[in-house]
Coordinates of C-alpha atoms in Angstrom, one line a residue:
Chain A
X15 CA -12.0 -15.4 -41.8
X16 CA -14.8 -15.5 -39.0
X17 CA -17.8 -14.8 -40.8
X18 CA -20.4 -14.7 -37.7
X19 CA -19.9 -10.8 -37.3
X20 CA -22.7 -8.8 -38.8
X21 CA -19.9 -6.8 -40.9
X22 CA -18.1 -9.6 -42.2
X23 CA -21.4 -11.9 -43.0
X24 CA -22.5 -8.5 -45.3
X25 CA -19.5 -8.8 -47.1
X26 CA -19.6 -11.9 -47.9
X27 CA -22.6 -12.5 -49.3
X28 CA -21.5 -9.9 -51.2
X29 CA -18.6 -12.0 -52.5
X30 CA -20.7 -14.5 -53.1
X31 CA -23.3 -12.5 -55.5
X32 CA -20.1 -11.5 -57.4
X33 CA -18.5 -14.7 -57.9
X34 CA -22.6 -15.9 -58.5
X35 CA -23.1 -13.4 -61.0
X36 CA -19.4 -14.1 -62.8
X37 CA -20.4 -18.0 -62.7
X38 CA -23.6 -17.6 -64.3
X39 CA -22.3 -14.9 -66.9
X40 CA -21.7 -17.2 -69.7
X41 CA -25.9 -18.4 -69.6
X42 CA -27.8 -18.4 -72.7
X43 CA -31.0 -17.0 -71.9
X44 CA -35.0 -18.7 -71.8
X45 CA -37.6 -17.5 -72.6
X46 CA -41.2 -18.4 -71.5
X47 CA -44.3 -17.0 -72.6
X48 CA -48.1 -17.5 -73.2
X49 CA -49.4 -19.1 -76.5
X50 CA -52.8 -19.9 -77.6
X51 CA -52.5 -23.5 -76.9
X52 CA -50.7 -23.2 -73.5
X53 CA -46.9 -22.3 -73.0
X54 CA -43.7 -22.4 -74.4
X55 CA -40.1 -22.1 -73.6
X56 CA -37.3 -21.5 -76.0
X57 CA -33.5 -21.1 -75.8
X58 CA -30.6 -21.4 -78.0
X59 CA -27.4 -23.9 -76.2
X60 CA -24.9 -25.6 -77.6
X61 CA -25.4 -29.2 -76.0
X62 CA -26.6 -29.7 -72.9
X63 CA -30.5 -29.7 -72.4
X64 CA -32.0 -26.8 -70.5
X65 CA -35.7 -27.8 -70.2
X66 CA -37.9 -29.9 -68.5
X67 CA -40.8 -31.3 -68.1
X68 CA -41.4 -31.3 -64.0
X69 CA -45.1 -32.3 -63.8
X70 CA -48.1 -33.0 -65.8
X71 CA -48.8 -29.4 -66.5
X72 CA -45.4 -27.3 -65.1
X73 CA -42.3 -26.9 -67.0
X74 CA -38.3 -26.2 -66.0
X75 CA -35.8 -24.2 -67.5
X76 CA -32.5 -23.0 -65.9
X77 CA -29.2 -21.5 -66.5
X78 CA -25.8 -22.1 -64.0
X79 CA -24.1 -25.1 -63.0
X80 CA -25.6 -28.5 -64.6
X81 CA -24.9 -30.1 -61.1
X82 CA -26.7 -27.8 -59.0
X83 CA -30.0 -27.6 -61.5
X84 CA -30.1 -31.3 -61.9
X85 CA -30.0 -31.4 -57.7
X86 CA -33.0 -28.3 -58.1
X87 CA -34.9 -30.1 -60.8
X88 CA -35.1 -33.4 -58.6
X89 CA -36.1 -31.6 -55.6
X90 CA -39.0 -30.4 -57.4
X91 CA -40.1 -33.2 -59.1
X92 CA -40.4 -35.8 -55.8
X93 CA -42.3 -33.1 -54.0
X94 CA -44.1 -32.4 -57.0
X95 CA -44.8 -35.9 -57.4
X96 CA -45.6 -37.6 -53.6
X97 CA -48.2 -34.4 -53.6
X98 CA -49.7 -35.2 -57.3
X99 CA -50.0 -39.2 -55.6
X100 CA -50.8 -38.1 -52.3
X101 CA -53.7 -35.5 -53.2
X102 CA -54.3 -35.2 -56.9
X103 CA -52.5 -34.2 -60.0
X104 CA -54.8 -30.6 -59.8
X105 CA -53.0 -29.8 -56.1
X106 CA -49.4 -29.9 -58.2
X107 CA -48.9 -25.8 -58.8
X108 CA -46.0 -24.1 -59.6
X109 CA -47.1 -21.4 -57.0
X110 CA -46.4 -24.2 -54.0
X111 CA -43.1 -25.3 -55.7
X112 CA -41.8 -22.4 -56.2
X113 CA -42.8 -21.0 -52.6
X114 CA -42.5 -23.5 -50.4
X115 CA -39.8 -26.0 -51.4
X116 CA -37.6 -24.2 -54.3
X117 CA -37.0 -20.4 -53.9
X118 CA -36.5 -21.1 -49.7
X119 CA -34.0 -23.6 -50.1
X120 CA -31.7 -21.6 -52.8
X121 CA -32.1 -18.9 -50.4
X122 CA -30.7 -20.5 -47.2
X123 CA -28.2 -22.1 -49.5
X124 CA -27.1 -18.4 -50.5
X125 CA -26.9 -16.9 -47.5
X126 CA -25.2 -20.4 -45.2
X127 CA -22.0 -18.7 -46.3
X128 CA -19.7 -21.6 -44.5
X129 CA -21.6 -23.7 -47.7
X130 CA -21.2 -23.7 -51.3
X131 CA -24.5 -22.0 -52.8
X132 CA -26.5 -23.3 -56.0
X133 CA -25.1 -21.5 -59.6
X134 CA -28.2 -21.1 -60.7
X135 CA -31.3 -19.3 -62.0
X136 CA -34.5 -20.7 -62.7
X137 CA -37.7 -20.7 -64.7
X138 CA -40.7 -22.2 -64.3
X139 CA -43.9 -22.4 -66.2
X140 CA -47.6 -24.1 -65.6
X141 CA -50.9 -24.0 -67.8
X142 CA -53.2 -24.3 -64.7
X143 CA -55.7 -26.9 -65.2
X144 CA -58.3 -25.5 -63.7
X145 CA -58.0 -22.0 -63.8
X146 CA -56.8 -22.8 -67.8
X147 CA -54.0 -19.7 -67.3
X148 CA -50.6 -19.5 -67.7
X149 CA -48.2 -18.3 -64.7
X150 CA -44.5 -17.9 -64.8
X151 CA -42.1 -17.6 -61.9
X152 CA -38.6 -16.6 -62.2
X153 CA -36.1 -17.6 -59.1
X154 CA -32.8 -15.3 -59.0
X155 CA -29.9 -17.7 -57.2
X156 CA -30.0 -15.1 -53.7
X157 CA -34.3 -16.9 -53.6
X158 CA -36.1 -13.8 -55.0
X159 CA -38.7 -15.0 -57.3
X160 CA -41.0 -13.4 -59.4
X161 CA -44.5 -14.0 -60.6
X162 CA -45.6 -13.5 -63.7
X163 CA -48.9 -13.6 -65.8
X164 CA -47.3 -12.5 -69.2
X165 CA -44.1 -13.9 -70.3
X166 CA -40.7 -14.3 -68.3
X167 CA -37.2 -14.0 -69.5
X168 CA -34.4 -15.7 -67.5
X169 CA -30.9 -14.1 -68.6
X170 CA -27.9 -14.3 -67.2
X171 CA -27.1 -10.8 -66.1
X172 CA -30.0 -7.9 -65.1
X173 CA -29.1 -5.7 -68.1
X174 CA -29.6 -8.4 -70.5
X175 CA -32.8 -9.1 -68.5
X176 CA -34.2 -6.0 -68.6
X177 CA -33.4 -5.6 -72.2
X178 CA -35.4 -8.9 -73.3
X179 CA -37.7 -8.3 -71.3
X180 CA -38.4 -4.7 -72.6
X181 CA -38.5 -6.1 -76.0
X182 CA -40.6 -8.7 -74.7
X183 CA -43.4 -6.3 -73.3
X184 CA -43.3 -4.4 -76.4
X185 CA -44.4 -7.7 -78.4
X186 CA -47.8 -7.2 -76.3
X187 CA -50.1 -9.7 -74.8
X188 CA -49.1 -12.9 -76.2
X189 CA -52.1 -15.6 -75.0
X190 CA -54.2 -16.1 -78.4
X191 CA -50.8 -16.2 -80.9
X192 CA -50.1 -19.0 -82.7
X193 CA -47.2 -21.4 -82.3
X194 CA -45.5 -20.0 -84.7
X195 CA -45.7 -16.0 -84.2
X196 CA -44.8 -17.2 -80.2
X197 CA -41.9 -18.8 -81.3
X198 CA -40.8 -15.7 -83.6
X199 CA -41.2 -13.8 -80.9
X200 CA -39.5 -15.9 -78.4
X201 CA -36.3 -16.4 -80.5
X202 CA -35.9 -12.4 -81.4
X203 CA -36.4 -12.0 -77.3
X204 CA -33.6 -14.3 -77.0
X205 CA -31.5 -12.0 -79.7
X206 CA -31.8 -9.0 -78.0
X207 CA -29.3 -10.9 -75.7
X208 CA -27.1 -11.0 -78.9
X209 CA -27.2 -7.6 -79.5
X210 CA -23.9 -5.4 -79.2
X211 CA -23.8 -3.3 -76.0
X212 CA -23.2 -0.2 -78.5
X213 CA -26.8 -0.2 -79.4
X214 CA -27.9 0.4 -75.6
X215 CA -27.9 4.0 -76.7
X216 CA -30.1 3.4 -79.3
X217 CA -33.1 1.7 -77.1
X218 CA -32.3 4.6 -74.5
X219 CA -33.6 6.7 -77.4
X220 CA -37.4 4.9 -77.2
X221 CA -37.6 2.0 -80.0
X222 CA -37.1 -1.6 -79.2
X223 CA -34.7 -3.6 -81.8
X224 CA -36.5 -4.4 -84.9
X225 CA -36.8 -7.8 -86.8
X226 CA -34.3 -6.7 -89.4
X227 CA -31.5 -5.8 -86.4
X228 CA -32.5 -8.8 -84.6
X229 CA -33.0 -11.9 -87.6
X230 CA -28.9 -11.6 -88.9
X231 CA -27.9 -12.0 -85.1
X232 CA -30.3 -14.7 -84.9
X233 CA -29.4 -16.7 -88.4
X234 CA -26.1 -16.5 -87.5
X235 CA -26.8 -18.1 -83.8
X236 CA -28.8 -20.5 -85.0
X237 CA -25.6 -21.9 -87.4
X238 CA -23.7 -22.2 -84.3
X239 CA -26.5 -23.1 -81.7
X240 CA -29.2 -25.8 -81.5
X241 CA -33.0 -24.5 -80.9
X242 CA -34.4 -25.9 -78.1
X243 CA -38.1 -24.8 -77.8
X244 CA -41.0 -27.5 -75.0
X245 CA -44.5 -26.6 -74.6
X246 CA -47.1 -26.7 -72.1
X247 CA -49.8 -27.8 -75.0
X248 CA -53.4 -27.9 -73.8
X249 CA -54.5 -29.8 -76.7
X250 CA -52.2 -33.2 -76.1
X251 CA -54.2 -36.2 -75.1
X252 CA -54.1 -37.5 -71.8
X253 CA -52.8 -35.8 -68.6
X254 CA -49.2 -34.8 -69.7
X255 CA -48.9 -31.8 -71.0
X256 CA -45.3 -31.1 -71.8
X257 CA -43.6 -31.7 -75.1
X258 CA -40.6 -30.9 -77.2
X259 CA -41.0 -29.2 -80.3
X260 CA -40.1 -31.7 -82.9
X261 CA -37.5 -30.6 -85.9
X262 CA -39.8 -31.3 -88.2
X263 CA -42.2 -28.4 -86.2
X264 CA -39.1 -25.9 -86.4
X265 CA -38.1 -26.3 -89.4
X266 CA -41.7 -25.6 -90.5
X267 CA -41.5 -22.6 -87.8
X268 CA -38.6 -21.4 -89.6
X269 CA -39.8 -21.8 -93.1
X270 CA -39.9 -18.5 -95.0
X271 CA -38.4 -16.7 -92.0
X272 CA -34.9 -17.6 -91.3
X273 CA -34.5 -20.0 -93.8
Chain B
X17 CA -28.4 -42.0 -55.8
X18 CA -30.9 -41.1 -58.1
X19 CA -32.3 -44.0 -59.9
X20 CA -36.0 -42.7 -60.8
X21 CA -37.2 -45.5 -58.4
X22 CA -41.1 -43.6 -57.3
X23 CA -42.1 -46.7 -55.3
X24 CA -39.4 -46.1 -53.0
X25 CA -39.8 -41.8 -52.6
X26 CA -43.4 -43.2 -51.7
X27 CA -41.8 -45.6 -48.8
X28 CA -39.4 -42.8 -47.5
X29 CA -42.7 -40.9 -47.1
X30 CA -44.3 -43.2 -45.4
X31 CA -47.1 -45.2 -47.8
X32 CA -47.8 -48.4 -47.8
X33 CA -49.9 -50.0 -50.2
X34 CA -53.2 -51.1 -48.8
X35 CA -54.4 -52.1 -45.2
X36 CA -51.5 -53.7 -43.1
X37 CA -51.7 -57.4 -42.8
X38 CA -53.5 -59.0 -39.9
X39 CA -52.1 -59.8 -36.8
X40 CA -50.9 -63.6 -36.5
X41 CA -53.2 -65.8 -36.0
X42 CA -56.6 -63.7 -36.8
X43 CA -59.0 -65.3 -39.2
X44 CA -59.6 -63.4 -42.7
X45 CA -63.0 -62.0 -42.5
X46 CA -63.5 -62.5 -45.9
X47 CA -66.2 -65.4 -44.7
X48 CA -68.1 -62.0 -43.0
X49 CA -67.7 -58.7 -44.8
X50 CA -68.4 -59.3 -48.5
X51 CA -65.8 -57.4 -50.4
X52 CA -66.0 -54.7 -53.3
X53 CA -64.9 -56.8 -56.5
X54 CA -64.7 -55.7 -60.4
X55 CA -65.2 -58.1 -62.6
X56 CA -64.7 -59.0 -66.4
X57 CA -62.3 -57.3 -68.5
X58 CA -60.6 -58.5 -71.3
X59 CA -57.6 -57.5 -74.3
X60 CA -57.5 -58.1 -77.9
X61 CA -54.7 -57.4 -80.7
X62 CA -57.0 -55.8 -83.7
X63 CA -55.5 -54.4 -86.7
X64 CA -54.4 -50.8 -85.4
X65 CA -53.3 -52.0 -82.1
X66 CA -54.9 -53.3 -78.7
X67 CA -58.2 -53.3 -77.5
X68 CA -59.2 -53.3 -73.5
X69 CA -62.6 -53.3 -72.6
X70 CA -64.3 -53.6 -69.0
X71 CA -68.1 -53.8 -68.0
X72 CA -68.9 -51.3 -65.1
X73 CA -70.4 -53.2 -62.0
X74 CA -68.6 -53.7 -59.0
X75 CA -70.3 -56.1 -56.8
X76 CA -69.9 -56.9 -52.9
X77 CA -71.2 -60.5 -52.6
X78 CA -74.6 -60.9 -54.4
X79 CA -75.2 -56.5 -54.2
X80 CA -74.4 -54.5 -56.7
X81 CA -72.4 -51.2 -55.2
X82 CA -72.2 -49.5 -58.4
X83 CA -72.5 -49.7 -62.2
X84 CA -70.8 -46.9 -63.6
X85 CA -67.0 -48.1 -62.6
X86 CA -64.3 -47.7 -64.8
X87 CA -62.3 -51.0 -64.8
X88 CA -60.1 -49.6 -68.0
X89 CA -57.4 -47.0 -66.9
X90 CA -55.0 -44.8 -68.7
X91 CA -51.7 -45.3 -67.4
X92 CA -49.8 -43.1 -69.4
X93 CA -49.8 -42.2 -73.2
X94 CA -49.2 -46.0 -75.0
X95 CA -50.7 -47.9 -72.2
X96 CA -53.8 -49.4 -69.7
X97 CA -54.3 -51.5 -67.1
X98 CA -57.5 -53.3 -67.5
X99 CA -58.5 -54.1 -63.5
X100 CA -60.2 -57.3 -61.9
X101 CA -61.1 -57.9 -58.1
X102 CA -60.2 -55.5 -55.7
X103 CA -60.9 -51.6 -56.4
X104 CA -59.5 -50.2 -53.5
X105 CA -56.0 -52.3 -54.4
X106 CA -56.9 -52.1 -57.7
X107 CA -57.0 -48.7 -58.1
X108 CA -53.9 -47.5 -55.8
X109 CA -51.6 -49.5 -57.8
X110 CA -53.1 -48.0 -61.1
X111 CA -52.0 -44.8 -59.5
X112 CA -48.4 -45.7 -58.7
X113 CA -48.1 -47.3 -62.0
X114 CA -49.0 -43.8 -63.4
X115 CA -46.8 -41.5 -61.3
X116 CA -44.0 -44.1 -61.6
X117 CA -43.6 -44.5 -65.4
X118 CA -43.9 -40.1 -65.1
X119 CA -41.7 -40.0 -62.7
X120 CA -38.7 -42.3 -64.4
X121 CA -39.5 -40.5 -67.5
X122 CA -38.9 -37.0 -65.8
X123 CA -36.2 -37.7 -63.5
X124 CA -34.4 -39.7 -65.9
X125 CA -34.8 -38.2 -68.9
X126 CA -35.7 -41.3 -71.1
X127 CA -39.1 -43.4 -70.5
X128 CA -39.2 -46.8 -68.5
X129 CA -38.8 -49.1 -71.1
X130 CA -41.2 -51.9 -72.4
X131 CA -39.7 -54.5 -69.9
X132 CA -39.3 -52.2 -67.0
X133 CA -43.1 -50.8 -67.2
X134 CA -44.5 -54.8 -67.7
X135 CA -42.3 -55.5 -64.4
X136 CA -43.4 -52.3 -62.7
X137 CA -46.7 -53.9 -62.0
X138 CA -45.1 -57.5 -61.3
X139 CA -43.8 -55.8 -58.5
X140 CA -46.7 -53.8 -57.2
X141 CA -48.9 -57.0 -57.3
X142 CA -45.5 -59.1 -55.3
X143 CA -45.9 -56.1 -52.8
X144 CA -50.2 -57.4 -52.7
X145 CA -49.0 -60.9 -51.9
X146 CA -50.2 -60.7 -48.5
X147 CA -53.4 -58.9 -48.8
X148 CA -54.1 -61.1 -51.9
X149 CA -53.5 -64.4 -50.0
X150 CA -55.8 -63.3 -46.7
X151 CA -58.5 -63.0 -49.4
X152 CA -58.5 -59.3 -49.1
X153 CA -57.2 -57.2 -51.4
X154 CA -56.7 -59.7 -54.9
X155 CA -56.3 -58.2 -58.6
X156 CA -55.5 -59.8 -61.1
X157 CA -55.3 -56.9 -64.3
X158 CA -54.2 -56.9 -67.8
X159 CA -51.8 -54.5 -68.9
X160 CA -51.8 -53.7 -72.7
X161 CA -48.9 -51.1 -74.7
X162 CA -48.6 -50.0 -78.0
X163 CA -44.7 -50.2 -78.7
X164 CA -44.0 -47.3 -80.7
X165 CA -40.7 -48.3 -81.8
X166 CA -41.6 -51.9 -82.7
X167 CA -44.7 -50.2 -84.2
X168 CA -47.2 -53.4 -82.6
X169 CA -49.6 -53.7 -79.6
X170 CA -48.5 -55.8 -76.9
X171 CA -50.7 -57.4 -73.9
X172 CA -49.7 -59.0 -71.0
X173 CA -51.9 -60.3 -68.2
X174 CA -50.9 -61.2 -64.8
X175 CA -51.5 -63.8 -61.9
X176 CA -52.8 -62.3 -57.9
X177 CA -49.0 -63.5 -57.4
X178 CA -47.3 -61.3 -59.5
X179 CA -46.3 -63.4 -62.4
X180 CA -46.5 -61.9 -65.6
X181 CA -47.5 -63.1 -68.8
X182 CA -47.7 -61.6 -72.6
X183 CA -50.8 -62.9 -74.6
X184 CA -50.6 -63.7 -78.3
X185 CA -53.8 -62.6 -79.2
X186 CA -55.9 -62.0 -76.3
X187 CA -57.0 -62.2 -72.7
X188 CA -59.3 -62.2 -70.2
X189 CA -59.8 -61.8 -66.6
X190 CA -62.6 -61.9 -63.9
X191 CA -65.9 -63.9 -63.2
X192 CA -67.0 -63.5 -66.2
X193 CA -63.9 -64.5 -68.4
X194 CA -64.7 -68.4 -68.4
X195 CA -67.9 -67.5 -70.5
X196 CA -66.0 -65.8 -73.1
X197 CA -62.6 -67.0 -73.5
X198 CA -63.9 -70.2 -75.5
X199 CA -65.9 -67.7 -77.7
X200 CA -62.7 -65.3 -78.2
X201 CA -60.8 -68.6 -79.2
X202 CA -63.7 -69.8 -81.3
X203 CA -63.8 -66.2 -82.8
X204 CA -59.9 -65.9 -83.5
X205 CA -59.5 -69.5 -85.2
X206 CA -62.7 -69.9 -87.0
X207 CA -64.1 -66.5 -87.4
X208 CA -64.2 -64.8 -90.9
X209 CA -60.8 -63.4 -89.6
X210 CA -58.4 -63.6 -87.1
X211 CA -58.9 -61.0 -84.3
X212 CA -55.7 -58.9 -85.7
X213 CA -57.1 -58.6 -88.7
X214 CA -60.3 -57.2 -87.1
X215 CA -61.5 -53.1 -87.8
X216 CA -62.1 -51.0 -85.0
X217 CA -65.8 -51.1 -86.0
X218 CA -65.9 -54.7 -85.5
X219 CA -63.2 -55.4 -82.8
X220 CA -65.8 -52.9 -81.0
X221 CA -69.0 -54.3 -82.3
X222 CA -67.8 -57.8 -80.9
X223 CA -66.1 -56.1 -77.5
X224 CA -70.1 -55.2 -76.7
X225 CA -71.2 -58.7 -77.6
X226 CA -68.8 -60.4 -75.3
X227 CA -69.5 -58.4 -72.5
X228 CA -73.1 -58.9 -73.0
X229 CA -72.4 -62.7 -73.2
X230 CA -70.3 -62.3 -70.0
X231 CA -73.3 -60.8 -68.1
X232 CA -75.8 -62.8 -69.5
X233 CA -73.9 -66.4 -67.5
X234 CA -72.2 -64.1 -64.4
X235 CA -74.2 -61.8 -61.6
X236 CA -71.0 -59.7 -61.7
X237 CA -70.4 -58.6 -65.0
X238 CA -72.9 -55.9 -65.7
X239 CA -74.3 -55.4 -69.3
X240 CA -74.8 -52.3 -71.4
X241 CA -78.4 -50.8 -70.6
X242 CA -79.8 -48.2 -73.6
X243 CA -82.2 -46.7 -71.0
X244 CA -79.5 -45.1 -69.0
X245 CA -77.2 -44.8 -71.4
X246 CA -74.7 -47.7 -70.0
X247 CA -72.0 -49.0 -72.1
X248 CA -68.8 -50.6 -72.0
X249 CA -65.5 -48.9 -71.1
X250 CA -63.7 -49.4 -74.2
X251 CA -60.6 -47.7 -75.2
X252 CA -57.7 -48.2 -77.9
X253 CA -54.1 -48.3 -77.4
X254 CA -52.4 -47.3 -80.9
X255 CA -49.7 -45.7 -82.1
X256 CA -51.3 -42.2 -81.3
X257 CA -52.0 -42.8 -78.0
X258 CA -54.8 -44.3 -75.9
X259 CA -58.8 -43.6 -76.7
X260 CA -61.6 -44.1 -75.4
X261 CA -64.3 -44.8 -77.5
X262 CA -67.1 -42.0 -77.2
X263 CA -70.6 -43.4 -75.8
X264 CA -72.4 -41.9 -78.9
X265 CA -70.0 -44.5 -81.2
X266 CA -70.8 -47.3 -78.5
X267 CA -74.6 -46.4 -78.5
X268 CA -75.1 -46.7 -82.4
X269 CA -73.0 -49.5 -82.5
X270 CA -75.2 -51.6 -80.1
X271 CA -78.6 -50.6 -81.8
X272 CA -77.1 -51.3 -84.9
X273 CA -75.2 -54.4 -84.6
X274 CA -75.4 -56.2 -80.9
X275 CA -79.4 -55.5 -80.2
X276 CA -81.0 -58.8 -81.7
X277 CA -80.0 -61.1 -84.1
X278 CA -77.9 -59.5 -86.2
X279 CA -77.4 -60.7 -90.4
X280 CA -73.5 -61.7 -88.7
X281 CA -75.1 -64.7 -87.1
X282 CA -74.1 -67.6 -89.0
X283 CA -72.2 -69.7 -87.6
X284 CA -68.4 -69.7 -87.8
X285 CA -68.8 -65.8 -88.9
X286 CA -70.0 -63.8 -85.9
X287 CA -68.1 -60.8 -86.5
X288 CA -67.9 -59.5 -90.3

């Protein structure tokens, strides 16, 4: 097949968002959002690792192909590092990763059709030091990114998207919760993705799922699933800001909730 | 491919560590431009980990270019390097220190281990050798680490060369070392107790009498001075992390225990 004709290119990148979107299908979603000590990012997987810390104050999270993040991830963190050495750790920002170095090169990488493309979707996250904020960017595997303020939800297909990141809205502004109500919220987000497709019907008719839909689905994952929650935390000493939630702080997050 | 190796992303990018070296057969000009040097810094093992303290001048020949320098620098969350002699060497290798132990930890999801981090800086000052040896760029730091998993503090101090070595108990570097290396002996084998046993109060309190020693018999080593609120850089590597002391501590400390003759004086028992 000769794919430099305008018609033929169309279709397939076309292919390729199909066999994308059928690769990445089988994701467990992240979730990101704003606590009152900086940020933090939650998911439930069943080995494999899916965040990371990429800089002193930015964080990583992704779902597709562990090959093609891990190639992503690195890319990030030598630019992000030669520019932290080269200028200063404060020049590091999530808005100049994502736009300049990540979201072009998954985009060529999409549309070079003669080439394999990267499986995957991405998440990032930075407390900024100066401006003391939280922003989120979310990169779709075609380059589209997103910028966020609030929260950001990366899910494998745009239906289960939308519908975390409905329920996520409705959980309100987020910035001065405490560890624990952010990580309530973030694991019900996260599910909404467990949900049955039946119930579709029943957000169409106006309310978002409640805790007592949501916390069986989310018992039950959690036998089958290991927790995997970093922050962005503010309050840690010295200039790295990233850290895994310890099982001692989950199981204390968990404590008259779940278990 | 990937081997978490920061020192060489940095050479694909083009950096080299200091000035290049002089063309064969020019003359040093140390014997003309009198460089920028730090001076006295020194280690000790107390009883919740290591101690690394530095005074703040920085001299070029006989003037003093500044007195506010921080010689004591947080490498990453367990560890320092204490510097001596060059700042503009001094400093850059501090930072590549830094990003490389973050960068091993982040790309390769573990952190550098004891060993690799103690070598890191072996190689940084091998990569000096020629700077150091035209008499133009020499540092000779300490590095100290708390060892989480061993649970003990652990200082090593280094040659202009590279070579590395791990003190027992303590160590010192700079003009001003010779002045109190004999006293840190003196105070570690004949004291009331042996440096490790020391509290932070008085690993501190003897930390700003050292120093003061130090800049009493060398022109480079700057004291503390109460009227401008000038103390010591002192700061603790333990098993939560590095500290720096606060200058308020450092302040009442030296009015109460270092000004004058304190009731610690007898001999054989400077530090209670």
């Amino acid at each position: 097949m000769v794919y430099d004709e305008p018609y033929r290119w169309v279709e397939a990148v076309r292919n390729r968002r199909d066999y994308l979107e059928e690769q990445l299908s089988a994701g467990s979603p992240i979730v990101a959002l704003p606590y009152e000590n900086g940020v933090l990012m939650a998911t439930l997987g069943a080995g494999t690792s899916k965040l990371y810390e990429v800089y002193d104050q930015i964080a990583f999270g992704g779902i597709g192909h562990p090959a093609d993040l891990e190639k992503l991830r690195n890319v990030v963190l030598d630019a992000a590092h030669v520019e932290g050495f080269n200028r200063s750790p404060v020049d590091v920002t999530v808005r100049r990763l994502m736009k300049f170095i990540l979201a072009p090169m998954v985009k060529q990488a999409f549309e070079e059709v003669l080439h394999a493309p990267y499986i995957a979707k991405i998440v990032m996250a930075e407390i900024g030091i100066l401006s003391g904020k939280a922003l989120f960017f979310h990169l779709n595997y075609d380059g589209v990114f997103e910028e966020q303020e609030r929260g950001v939800v990366l899910a494998p297909t745009a239906p289960m998207s939308e519908r975390m990141a409905a329920f996520l809205n409705a959980a309100g502004e987020t910035h001065s919760v405490s560890l624990k109500e952010a990580l309530q919220i973030a694991l019900r987000t996260w599910a909404v993705s467990q949900l049955p497709t039946d119930l579709e019907a029943e957000k169409e008719a106006g309310a978002p799922p409640t805790p007592k839909e949501l916390d069986p689905l989310l018992k039950r994952s959690l036998e089958s699933h290991t927790l995997e929650a970093a922050l962005l935390d503010r309050t840690q000493p010295g200039s790295s800001k990233y850290r895994t939630l310890s099982h001692d702080e989950i199981e204390q997050a968990l404590k008259g909730w779940l278990k | 491919m990937h081997n978490g190796d920061f020192w060489s992303l940095l050479k694909t990018n083009g950096y080299k560590l200091g000035p290049g070296t002089l063309p064969e057969g020019r003359e040093p000009i140390e014997s003309k431009i009198a460089l920028t040097q730090g001076t006295t810094i020194f280690g000790l093992k107390y009883k919740e980990g290591v101690l690394v303290a530095g005074d703040r001048r920085a001299t070029a020949g006989t003037t003093v270019m500044y007195d506010r320098t921080d010689k004591v620098l947080e490498i990453d969350r367990h560890s320092v390097m204490a510097i001596a002699g060059v700042p503009a060497t001094a400093f850059e290798i501090a930072r590549v220190m830094e990003h490389t132990f973050k960068y091993y930890r982040r790309s390769q999801l573990q952190e550098l281990s004891l060993e690799g981090k103690v070598r890191a800086l072996s190689k940084l000052l091998k990569e000096n050798i020629p700077m150091a040896i035209q008499g133009i760029g020499a540092v000779a730091p300490i590095y100290a680490v708390y060892d989480v998993a061993r649970k003990e503090g652990k200082l090593f101090f280094y040659d202009i060369l590279g070579a590395g070595f791990e003190a027992v108990e303590f160590t010192t570097s700079g003009s001003g070392s010779p002045a109190i290396r004999g006293i840190l002996q003196y105070e570690n084998r004949w004291g009331k107790r042996p440096l490790a046993e020391l509290s932070e109060e008085a690993a501190i309190t003897l930390t700003m009498r050292l120093l003061e020693t130090a800049a009493e018999f060398d022109a480079a080593t700057g004291g503390s001075n109460r009227e401008a609120h000038l103390y010591p850089v002192i700061k603790l590597v333990t098993m939560e992390g590095v500290r720096e002391i606060p200058q308020k501590t450092l302040e009442s400390l030296y009015s109460r225990n270092v000004v004058g003759r304190s009731t610690a004086g007898e001999p054989g028992l400077g530090i209670g």
